[in-house]
Short mmCIF file of C-alpha atoms and ligand atoms in Angstrom, two decimals:
data_model
loop_
_atom_site.label_atom_id
_atom_site.label_comp_id
_atom_site.label_asym_id
_atom_site.label_seq_id
_atom_site.Cartn_x
_atom_site.Cartn_y
_atom_site.Cartn_z
CA UNK A 1 -22.51 11.43 12.49
CA UNK A 2 -20.52 10.86 15.00
CA UNK A 3 -16.86 11.62 14.99
CA UNK A 4 -14.71 9.55 17.58
CA UNK A 5 -11.36 10.13 17.86
CA UNK A 6 -10.43 7.95 20.49
CA UNK A 7 -10.48 4.11 20.49
CA UNK A 8 -12.17 3.97 24.00
CA UNK A 9 -14.66 6.38 23.50
CA UNK A 10 -15.76 4.29 20.67
CA UNK A 11 -15.16 0.99 22.18
CA UNK A 12 -17.67 2.28 24.90
CA UNK A 13 -20.29 3.93 23.00
CA UNK A 14 -20.41 0.56 20.66
CA UNK A 15 -20.64 -2.09 23.42
CA UNK A 16 -24.26 -1.88 24.26
CA UNK A 17 -25.27 -1.45 20.72
CA UNK A 18 -23.46 -4.45 19.60
CA UNK A 19 -26.04 -7.31 20.68
CA UNK A 20 -28.82 -5.82 18.60
CA UNK A 21 -27.28 -4.34 15.89
CA UNK A 22 -25.22 -5.62 12.65
CA UNK A 23 -22.14 -3.36 11.85
CA UNK A 24 -20.45 -2.70 8.53
CA UNK A 25 -17.31 -1.16 8.47
CA UNK A 26 -15.06 0.93 5.67
CA UNK A 27 -11.51 1.17 6.44
CA UNK A 28 -9.76 4.35 4.76
CA UNK A 29 -6.72 6.77 4.79
CA UNK A 30 -9.29 9.55 3.36
CA UNK A 31 -9.27 11.77 0.68
CA UNK A 32 -12.56 10.13 -0.41
CA UNK A 33 -14.32 9.58 -3.41
CA UNK A 34 -16.87 7.80 -5.49
CA UNK A 35 -14.97 4.41 -5.11
CA UNK A 36 -15.51 4.98 -1.18
CA UNK A 37 -18.81 6.03 -1.63
CA UNK A 38 -19.82 2.65 -3.15
CA UNK A 39 -18.55 0.79 -0.32
CA UNK A 40 -20.57 3.16 2.01
CA UNK A 41 -23.64 2.81 0.41
CA UNK A 42 -23.20 -1.04 0.30
CA UNK A 43 -22.66 -1.18 4.04
CA UNK A 44 -25.25 1.28 5.02
CA UNK A 45 -27.79 -1.18 2.52
CA UNK A 46 -26.92 -4.12 4.53
CA UNK A 47 -25.99 -3.07 8.22
CA UNK A 48 -27.47 -1.45 10.76
CA UNK A 49 -24.42 1.22 12.02
CA UNK A 50 -21.84 2.08 9.28
CA UNK A 51 -18.44 3.02 10.66
CA UNK A 52 -15.77 4.76 8.36
CA UNK A 53 -12.22 5.20 9.63
CA UNK A 54 -9.60 7.94 8.32
CA UNK A 55 -6.16 7.16 9.08
CA UNK A 56 -3.00 7.76 6.97
CA UNK A 57 -1.08 4.58 8.33
CA UNK A 58 2.60 5.57 8.41
CA UNK A 59 3.65 1.87 8.54
CA UNK A 60 2.50 0.58 5.24
CA UNK A 61 4.23 3.53 2.99
CA UNK A 62 7.35 2.22 2.34
CA UNK A 63 8.76 6.17 0.83
CA UNK A 64 8.57 8.50 3.61
CA UNK A 65 7.93 10.39 0.64
CA UNK A 66 5.28 8.99 -0.60
CA UNK A 67 3.47 8.96 2.94
CA UNK A 68 4.35 12.89 3.63
CA UNK A 69 2.31 13.66 0.55
CA UNK A 70 -0.55 11.49 0.61
CA UNK A 71 -3.31 13.85 0.45
CA UNK A 72 -5.27 14.63 3.51
CA UNK A 73 -8.81 16.48 3.46
CA UNK A 74 -10.84 15.44 6.58
CA UNK A 75 -13.13 18.17 6.14
CA UNK A 76 -13.95 17.12 2.67
CA UNK A 77 -14.16 13.49 3.90
CA UNK A 78 -16.54 14.72 6.95
CA UNK A 79 -18.73 16.68 4.11
CA UNK A 80 -18.76 13.58 2.13
CA UNK A 81 -19.61 10.88 4.55
CA UNK A 82 -22.54 13.45 6.01
CA UNK A 83 -23.93 13.62 2.54
CA UNK A 84 -24.13 9.53 2.71
CA UNK A 85 -25.30 9.35 5.91
CA UNK A 86 -22.84 7.31 7.36
CA UNK A 87 -23.49 6.78 11.09
CA UNK A 88 -19.51 7.27 12.63
CA UNK A 89 -16.67 8.57 11.29
CA UNK A 90 -13.34 7.16 13.43
CA UNK A 91 -10.23 9.07 12.83
CA UNK A 92 -7.60 8.23 15.33
CA UNK A 93 -4.01 9.36 16.02
CA UNK A 94 -1.09 7.17 15.45
CA UNK A 95 -0.24 6.90 19.06
CA UNK A 96 -3.72 5.27 19.34
CA UNK A 97 -3.59 2.82 16.89
CA UNK A 98 0.40 1.98 18.04
CA UNK A 99 0.09 1.86 21.90
CA UNK A 100 3.52 -0.60 21.79
CA UNK A 101 5.24 2.03 19.18
CA UNK A 102 5.28 1.27 15.47
CA UNK A 103 8.62 -0.34 15.57
CA UNK A 104 6.89 -3.13 17.68
CA UNK A 105 3.43 -3.64 15.91
CA UNK A 106 2.47 -7.34 15.60
CA UNK A 107 3.73 -9.37 12.29
CA UNK A 108 1.25 -11.86 10.55
CA UNK A 109 2.45 -15.12 8.80
CA UNK A 110 0.79 -14.20 5.77
CA UNK A 111 2.76 -16.52 3.86
CA UNK A 112 3.88 -15.66 0.38
CA UNK A 113 1.13 -12.92 -0.34
CA UNK A 114 3.83 -10.54 1.96
CA UNK A 115 6.42 -11.29 -1.45
CA UNK A 116 4.76 -11.47 -4.25
CA UNK A 117 2.96 -9.05 -6.99
CA UNK A 118 3.00 -5.60 -5.22
CA UNK A 119 4.84 -7.05 -2.17
CA UNK A 120 8.11 -7.39 -4.36
CA UNK A 121 7.83 -3.66 -4.63
CA UNK A 122 6.54 -2.52 -1.60
CA UNK A 123 8.58 -4.28 1.24
CA UNK A 124 6.70 -4.43 4.47
CA UNK A 125 3.61 -3.35 3.22
CA UNK A 126 1.23 -5.98 3.74
CA UNK A 127 2.62 -6.05 7.47
CA UNK A 128 1.27 -2.54 7.54
CA UNK A 129 -1.74 -2.99 6.10
CA UNK A 130 -2.78 -6.22 7.77
CA UNK A 131 -2.03 -4.70 11.62
CA UNK A 132 -3.71 -1.79 11.00
CA UNK A 133 -6.99 -3.74 9.56
CA UNK A 134 -6.77 -5.94 12.31
CA UNK A 135 -6.37 -3.24 14.94
CA UNK A 136 -9.64 -1.52 13.69
CA UNK A 137 -11.31 -4.98 13.59
CA UNK A 138 -10.49 -5.60 17.33
CA UNK A 139 -11.65 -2.02 18.38
CA UNK A 140 -14.82 -2.05 16.01
CA UNK A 141 -15.50 -5.84 15.47
CA UNK A 142 -17.71 -5.40 12.66
CA UNK A 143 -20.25 -7.76 11.15
CA UNK A 144 -18.89 -6.99 7.88
CA UNK A 145 -15.96 -5.20 6.76
CA UNK A 146 -15.88 -3.49 3.01
CA UNK A 147 -13.12 -3.35 0.75
CA UNK A 148 -12.36 -2.47 -3.03
CA UNK A 149 -11.22 -4.61 -5.66
CA UNK A 150 -9.03 -2.00 -6.86
CA UNK A 151 -6.38 -3.09 -4.10
CA UNK A 152 -6.85 -7.21 -5.34
CA UNK A 153 -4.17 -8.58 -3.39
CA UNK A 154 -4.93 -6.33 -0.02
CA UNK A 155 -8.17 -8.12 -0.21
CA UNK A 156 -6.29 -11.72 -0.59
CA UNK A 157 -4.39 -10.56 2.49
CA UNK A 158 -7.01 -9.23 4.63
CA UNK A 159 -8.85 -12.72 3.93
CA UNK A 160 -5.81 -14.08 5.19
CA UNK A 161 -5.52 -12.02 8.00
CA UNK A 162 -9.20 -12.77 9.15
CA UNK A 163 -8.60 -16.72 8.90
CA UNK A 164 -5.43 -16.36 11.02
CA UNK A 165 -7.27 -14.21 13.79
CA UNK A 166 -10.06 -16.84 13.65
CA UNK A 167 -12.04 -13.58 13.20
CA UNK A 168 -15.98 -13.81 13.01
CA UNK A 169 -15.94 -10.50 10.97
CA UNK A 170 -17.25 -11.40 6.93
CA UNK A 171 -15.09 -9.64 3.90
CA UNK A 172 -17.25 -8.20 1.67
CA UNK A 173 -15.04 -7.05 -1.58
CA UNK A 174 -16.55 -4.54 -4.17
CA UNK A 175 -15.61 -4.13 -7.71
CA UNK A 176 -13.56 -1.04 -8.69
CA UNK A 177 -15.30 2.20 -9.20
CA UNK A 178 -14.09 3.67 -12.50
CA UNK A 179 -14.27 7.05 -14.19
CA UNK A 180 -16.38 7.32 -17.72
CA UNK A 181 -12.77 6.85 -19.54
CA UNK A 182 -12.16 4.12 -17.40
CA UNK A 183 -9.56 5.66 -14.80
CA UNK A 184 -9.85 3.58 -11.37
CA UNK A 185 -11.02 6.13 -8.87
CA UNK A 186 -8.17 6.52 -6.36
CA UNK A 187 -7.00 9.43 -3.59
CA UNK A 188 -3.65 9.23 -5.56
CA UNK A 189 -5.42 10.61 -8.63
CA UNK A 190 -5.51 14.25 -6.51
CA UNK A 191 -1.95 14.61 -6.93
CA UNK A 192 -2.39 14.29 -10.93
CA UNK A 193 -2.30 17.23 -13.37
CA UNK A 194 -5.43 18.21 -15.77
CA UNK A 195 -3.23 16.64 -18.06
CA UNK A 196 -2.30 13.53 -16.10
CA UNK A 197 -5.65 12.64 -15.11
CA UNK A 198 -6.35 12.34 -18.88
CA UNK A 199 -2.92 10.16 -19.79
CA UNK A 200 -3.63 7.98 -16.45
CA UNK A 201 -6.60 6.69 -18.03
CA UNK A 202 -4.43 4.65 -20.37
CA UNK A 203 -3.23 2.19 -17.59
CA UNK A 204 -6.89 0.72 -17.87
CA UNK A 205 -6.79 0.78 -21.88
CA UNK A 206 -3.10 -1.10 -21.64
CA UNK A 207 -4.89 -3.91 -19.55
CA UNK A 208 -8.04 -3.97 -21.64
CA UNK A 209 -5.50 -4.52 -25.18
CA UNK A 210 -3.71 -7.57 -23.21
CA UNK A 211 -6.89 -8.81 -22.45
CA UNK A 212 -8.19 -8.51 -25.79
CA UNK A 213 -5.32 -10.07 -27.69
CA UNK A 214 -4.94 -13.45 -25.53
CA UNK A 215 -6.16 -15.15 -27.62
CA UNK A 216 -4.19 -14.39 -30.82
CA UNK A 217 -0.68 -13.38 -29.27
CA UNK A 218 1.43 -14.59 -26.21
CA UNK A 219 1.31 -12.50 -23.11
CA UNK A 220 5.22 -11.50 -23.65
CA UNK A 221 3.98 -10.06 -26.50
CA UNK A 222 1.37 -8.14 -25.80
CA UNK A 223 2.70 -6.98 -22.58
CA UNK A 224 5.32 -5.23 -25.13
CA UNK A 225 2.80 -3.69 -26.86
CA UNK A 226 0.91 -2.63 -23.28
CA UNK A 227 4.02 -0.86 -22.45
CA UNK A 228 4.52 1.12 -25.58
CA UNK A 229 1.30 2.17 -24.85
CA UNK A 230 2.49 3.53 -21.56
CA UNK A 231 5.45 4.94 -22.84
CA UNK A 232 3.95 6.92 -25.11
CA UNK A 233 1.62 8.68 -22.93
CA UNK A 234 4.27 9.40 -20.28
CA UNK A 235 3.59 6.21 -17.88
CA UNK A 236 6.57 4.65 -16.14
CA UNK A 237 5.80 1.12 -15.70
CA UNK A 238 6.96 -1.10 -12.65
CA UNK A 239 4.91 -3.79 -13.35
CA UNK A 240 2.14 -5.56 -15.34
CA UNK A 241 1.84 -9.36 -14.03
CA UNK A 242 -0.55 -12.00 -15.28
CA UNK A 243 -1.27 -14.74 -12.04
CA UNK A 244 -3.67 -16.88 -11.10
CA UNK A 245 -6.51 -14.95 -9.70
CA UNK A 246 -7.35 -17.40 -6.62
CA UNK A 247 -3.77 -18.06 -5.39
CA UNK A 248 -1.64 -15.08 -7.06
CA UNK A 249 0.72 -17.51 -8.72
CA UNK A 250 2.38 -15.54 -11.21
CA UNK A 251 1.89 -17.03 -14.60
CA UNK A 252 4.22 -17.13 -17.77
CA UNK A 253 1.56 -17.26 -20.62
CA UNK A 254 -2.30 -17.07 -20.82
CA UNK A 255 -3.68 -20.42 -19.18
CA UNK A 256 -7.75 -20.53 -20.10
CA UNK A 257 -7.93 -23.53 -17.71
CA UNK A 258 -7.86 -21.36 -14.74
CA UNK A 259 -9.16 -17.91 -13.66
CA UNK A 260 -6.68 -15.37 -14.12
CA UNK A 261 -6.18 -11.17 -13.12
CA UNK A 262 -3.73 -9.09 -14.60
CA UNK A 263 -2.10 -6.64 -11.83
CA UNK A 264 -0.35 -3.73 -12.34
CA UNK A 265 1.66 -0.66 -11.11
CA UNK A 266 2.93 2.44 -12.66
CA UNK A 267 3.91 5.78 -12.54
CA UNK A 268 2.53 9.00 -14.07
CA UNK A 269 4.05 12.29 -13.27
CA UNK A 270 6.05 10.44 -9.94
CA UNK A 271 2.48 9.12 -8.52
CA UNK A 272 2.03 5.39 -8.40
CA UNK A 273 -1.01 4.38 -9.30
CA UNK A 274 -2.24 0.84 -9.46
CA UNK A 275 -5.13 -1.21 -11.31
CA UNK A 276 -6.34 -4.73 -12.39
CA UNK A 277 -8.81 -6.61 -14.13
CA UNK A 278 -9.92 -10.41 -14.70
CA UNK A 279 -9.04 -12.46 -17.84
O1 PAF B 301 -7.29 0.66 1.01
C1 PAF B 301 -6.54 1.45 1.89
O2 PAF B 301 -6.77 2.53 1.71
C2 PAF B 301 -5.56 1.10 3.09
O3 PAF B 301 -4.50 0.12 2.33
C3 PAF B 301 -6.30 0.43 4.38
C4 PAF B 301 -7.15 -0.40 3.99
C5 PAF B 301 -7.16 1.76 4.55
C6 PAF B 301 -5.60 0.32 5.38
O4 PAF B 301 -4.80 1.57 5.42
#
């Protein structure tokens, strides 16, 4: 595996290869797990060259403490990427990714997507994500970009960014990889204690509880039951929201005529975990 730390070196290396090869790209913030592995494997199957980036993007953290505590384990990441036979790892510096400074980063008109659901609780987050993914796309110009459905709104945001920039890159979204107990795989799980890790699976169970009750009870009463399940397992709920899966418009109650999605965030041992399921 080749490791590039500077954008110019990567651009120069890829230039002669572009004509004859398709490029698959997986953006990550490192602390790689099997969920990332699934995205990398999909890219390896469907492209001639697979590039993974590891970059903890400062502008998408709305809390400095969350940024500082984000797990950084580059040597483990390299082992996992080499094991999967990834072709290229790109791990740039913040200076390289923000040549005009972080305060002057480009802004994207992603409409309501910026402010609804996750956006309401994480001001600025989706602007940071839009900038960094677009910047990577401008450097790598991938044929396909692979993203996980665990970050449901992020997938919608990047779809919008690709539209706005009239990019030729195709977005491939892959289903959430889960542990046996249902817990969605996440780099943040690394920050949990053994006990926290076991209790964390309650978030998925709470979402399933709402899904299973949809024909008998209102969303409001199922939400109250789900919240109780979470509290009994030491979770602090931030939100569970029912929305239209296509537009992300918030729904007050179940509507069987449209595709629905349940999106959620909750804190376990101070770590913010997210999950979502189709209804
Ligand atoms: O999903 C993530 O890990 C990040 O939001 C991403 C897409 C790598 C951008 O920093």
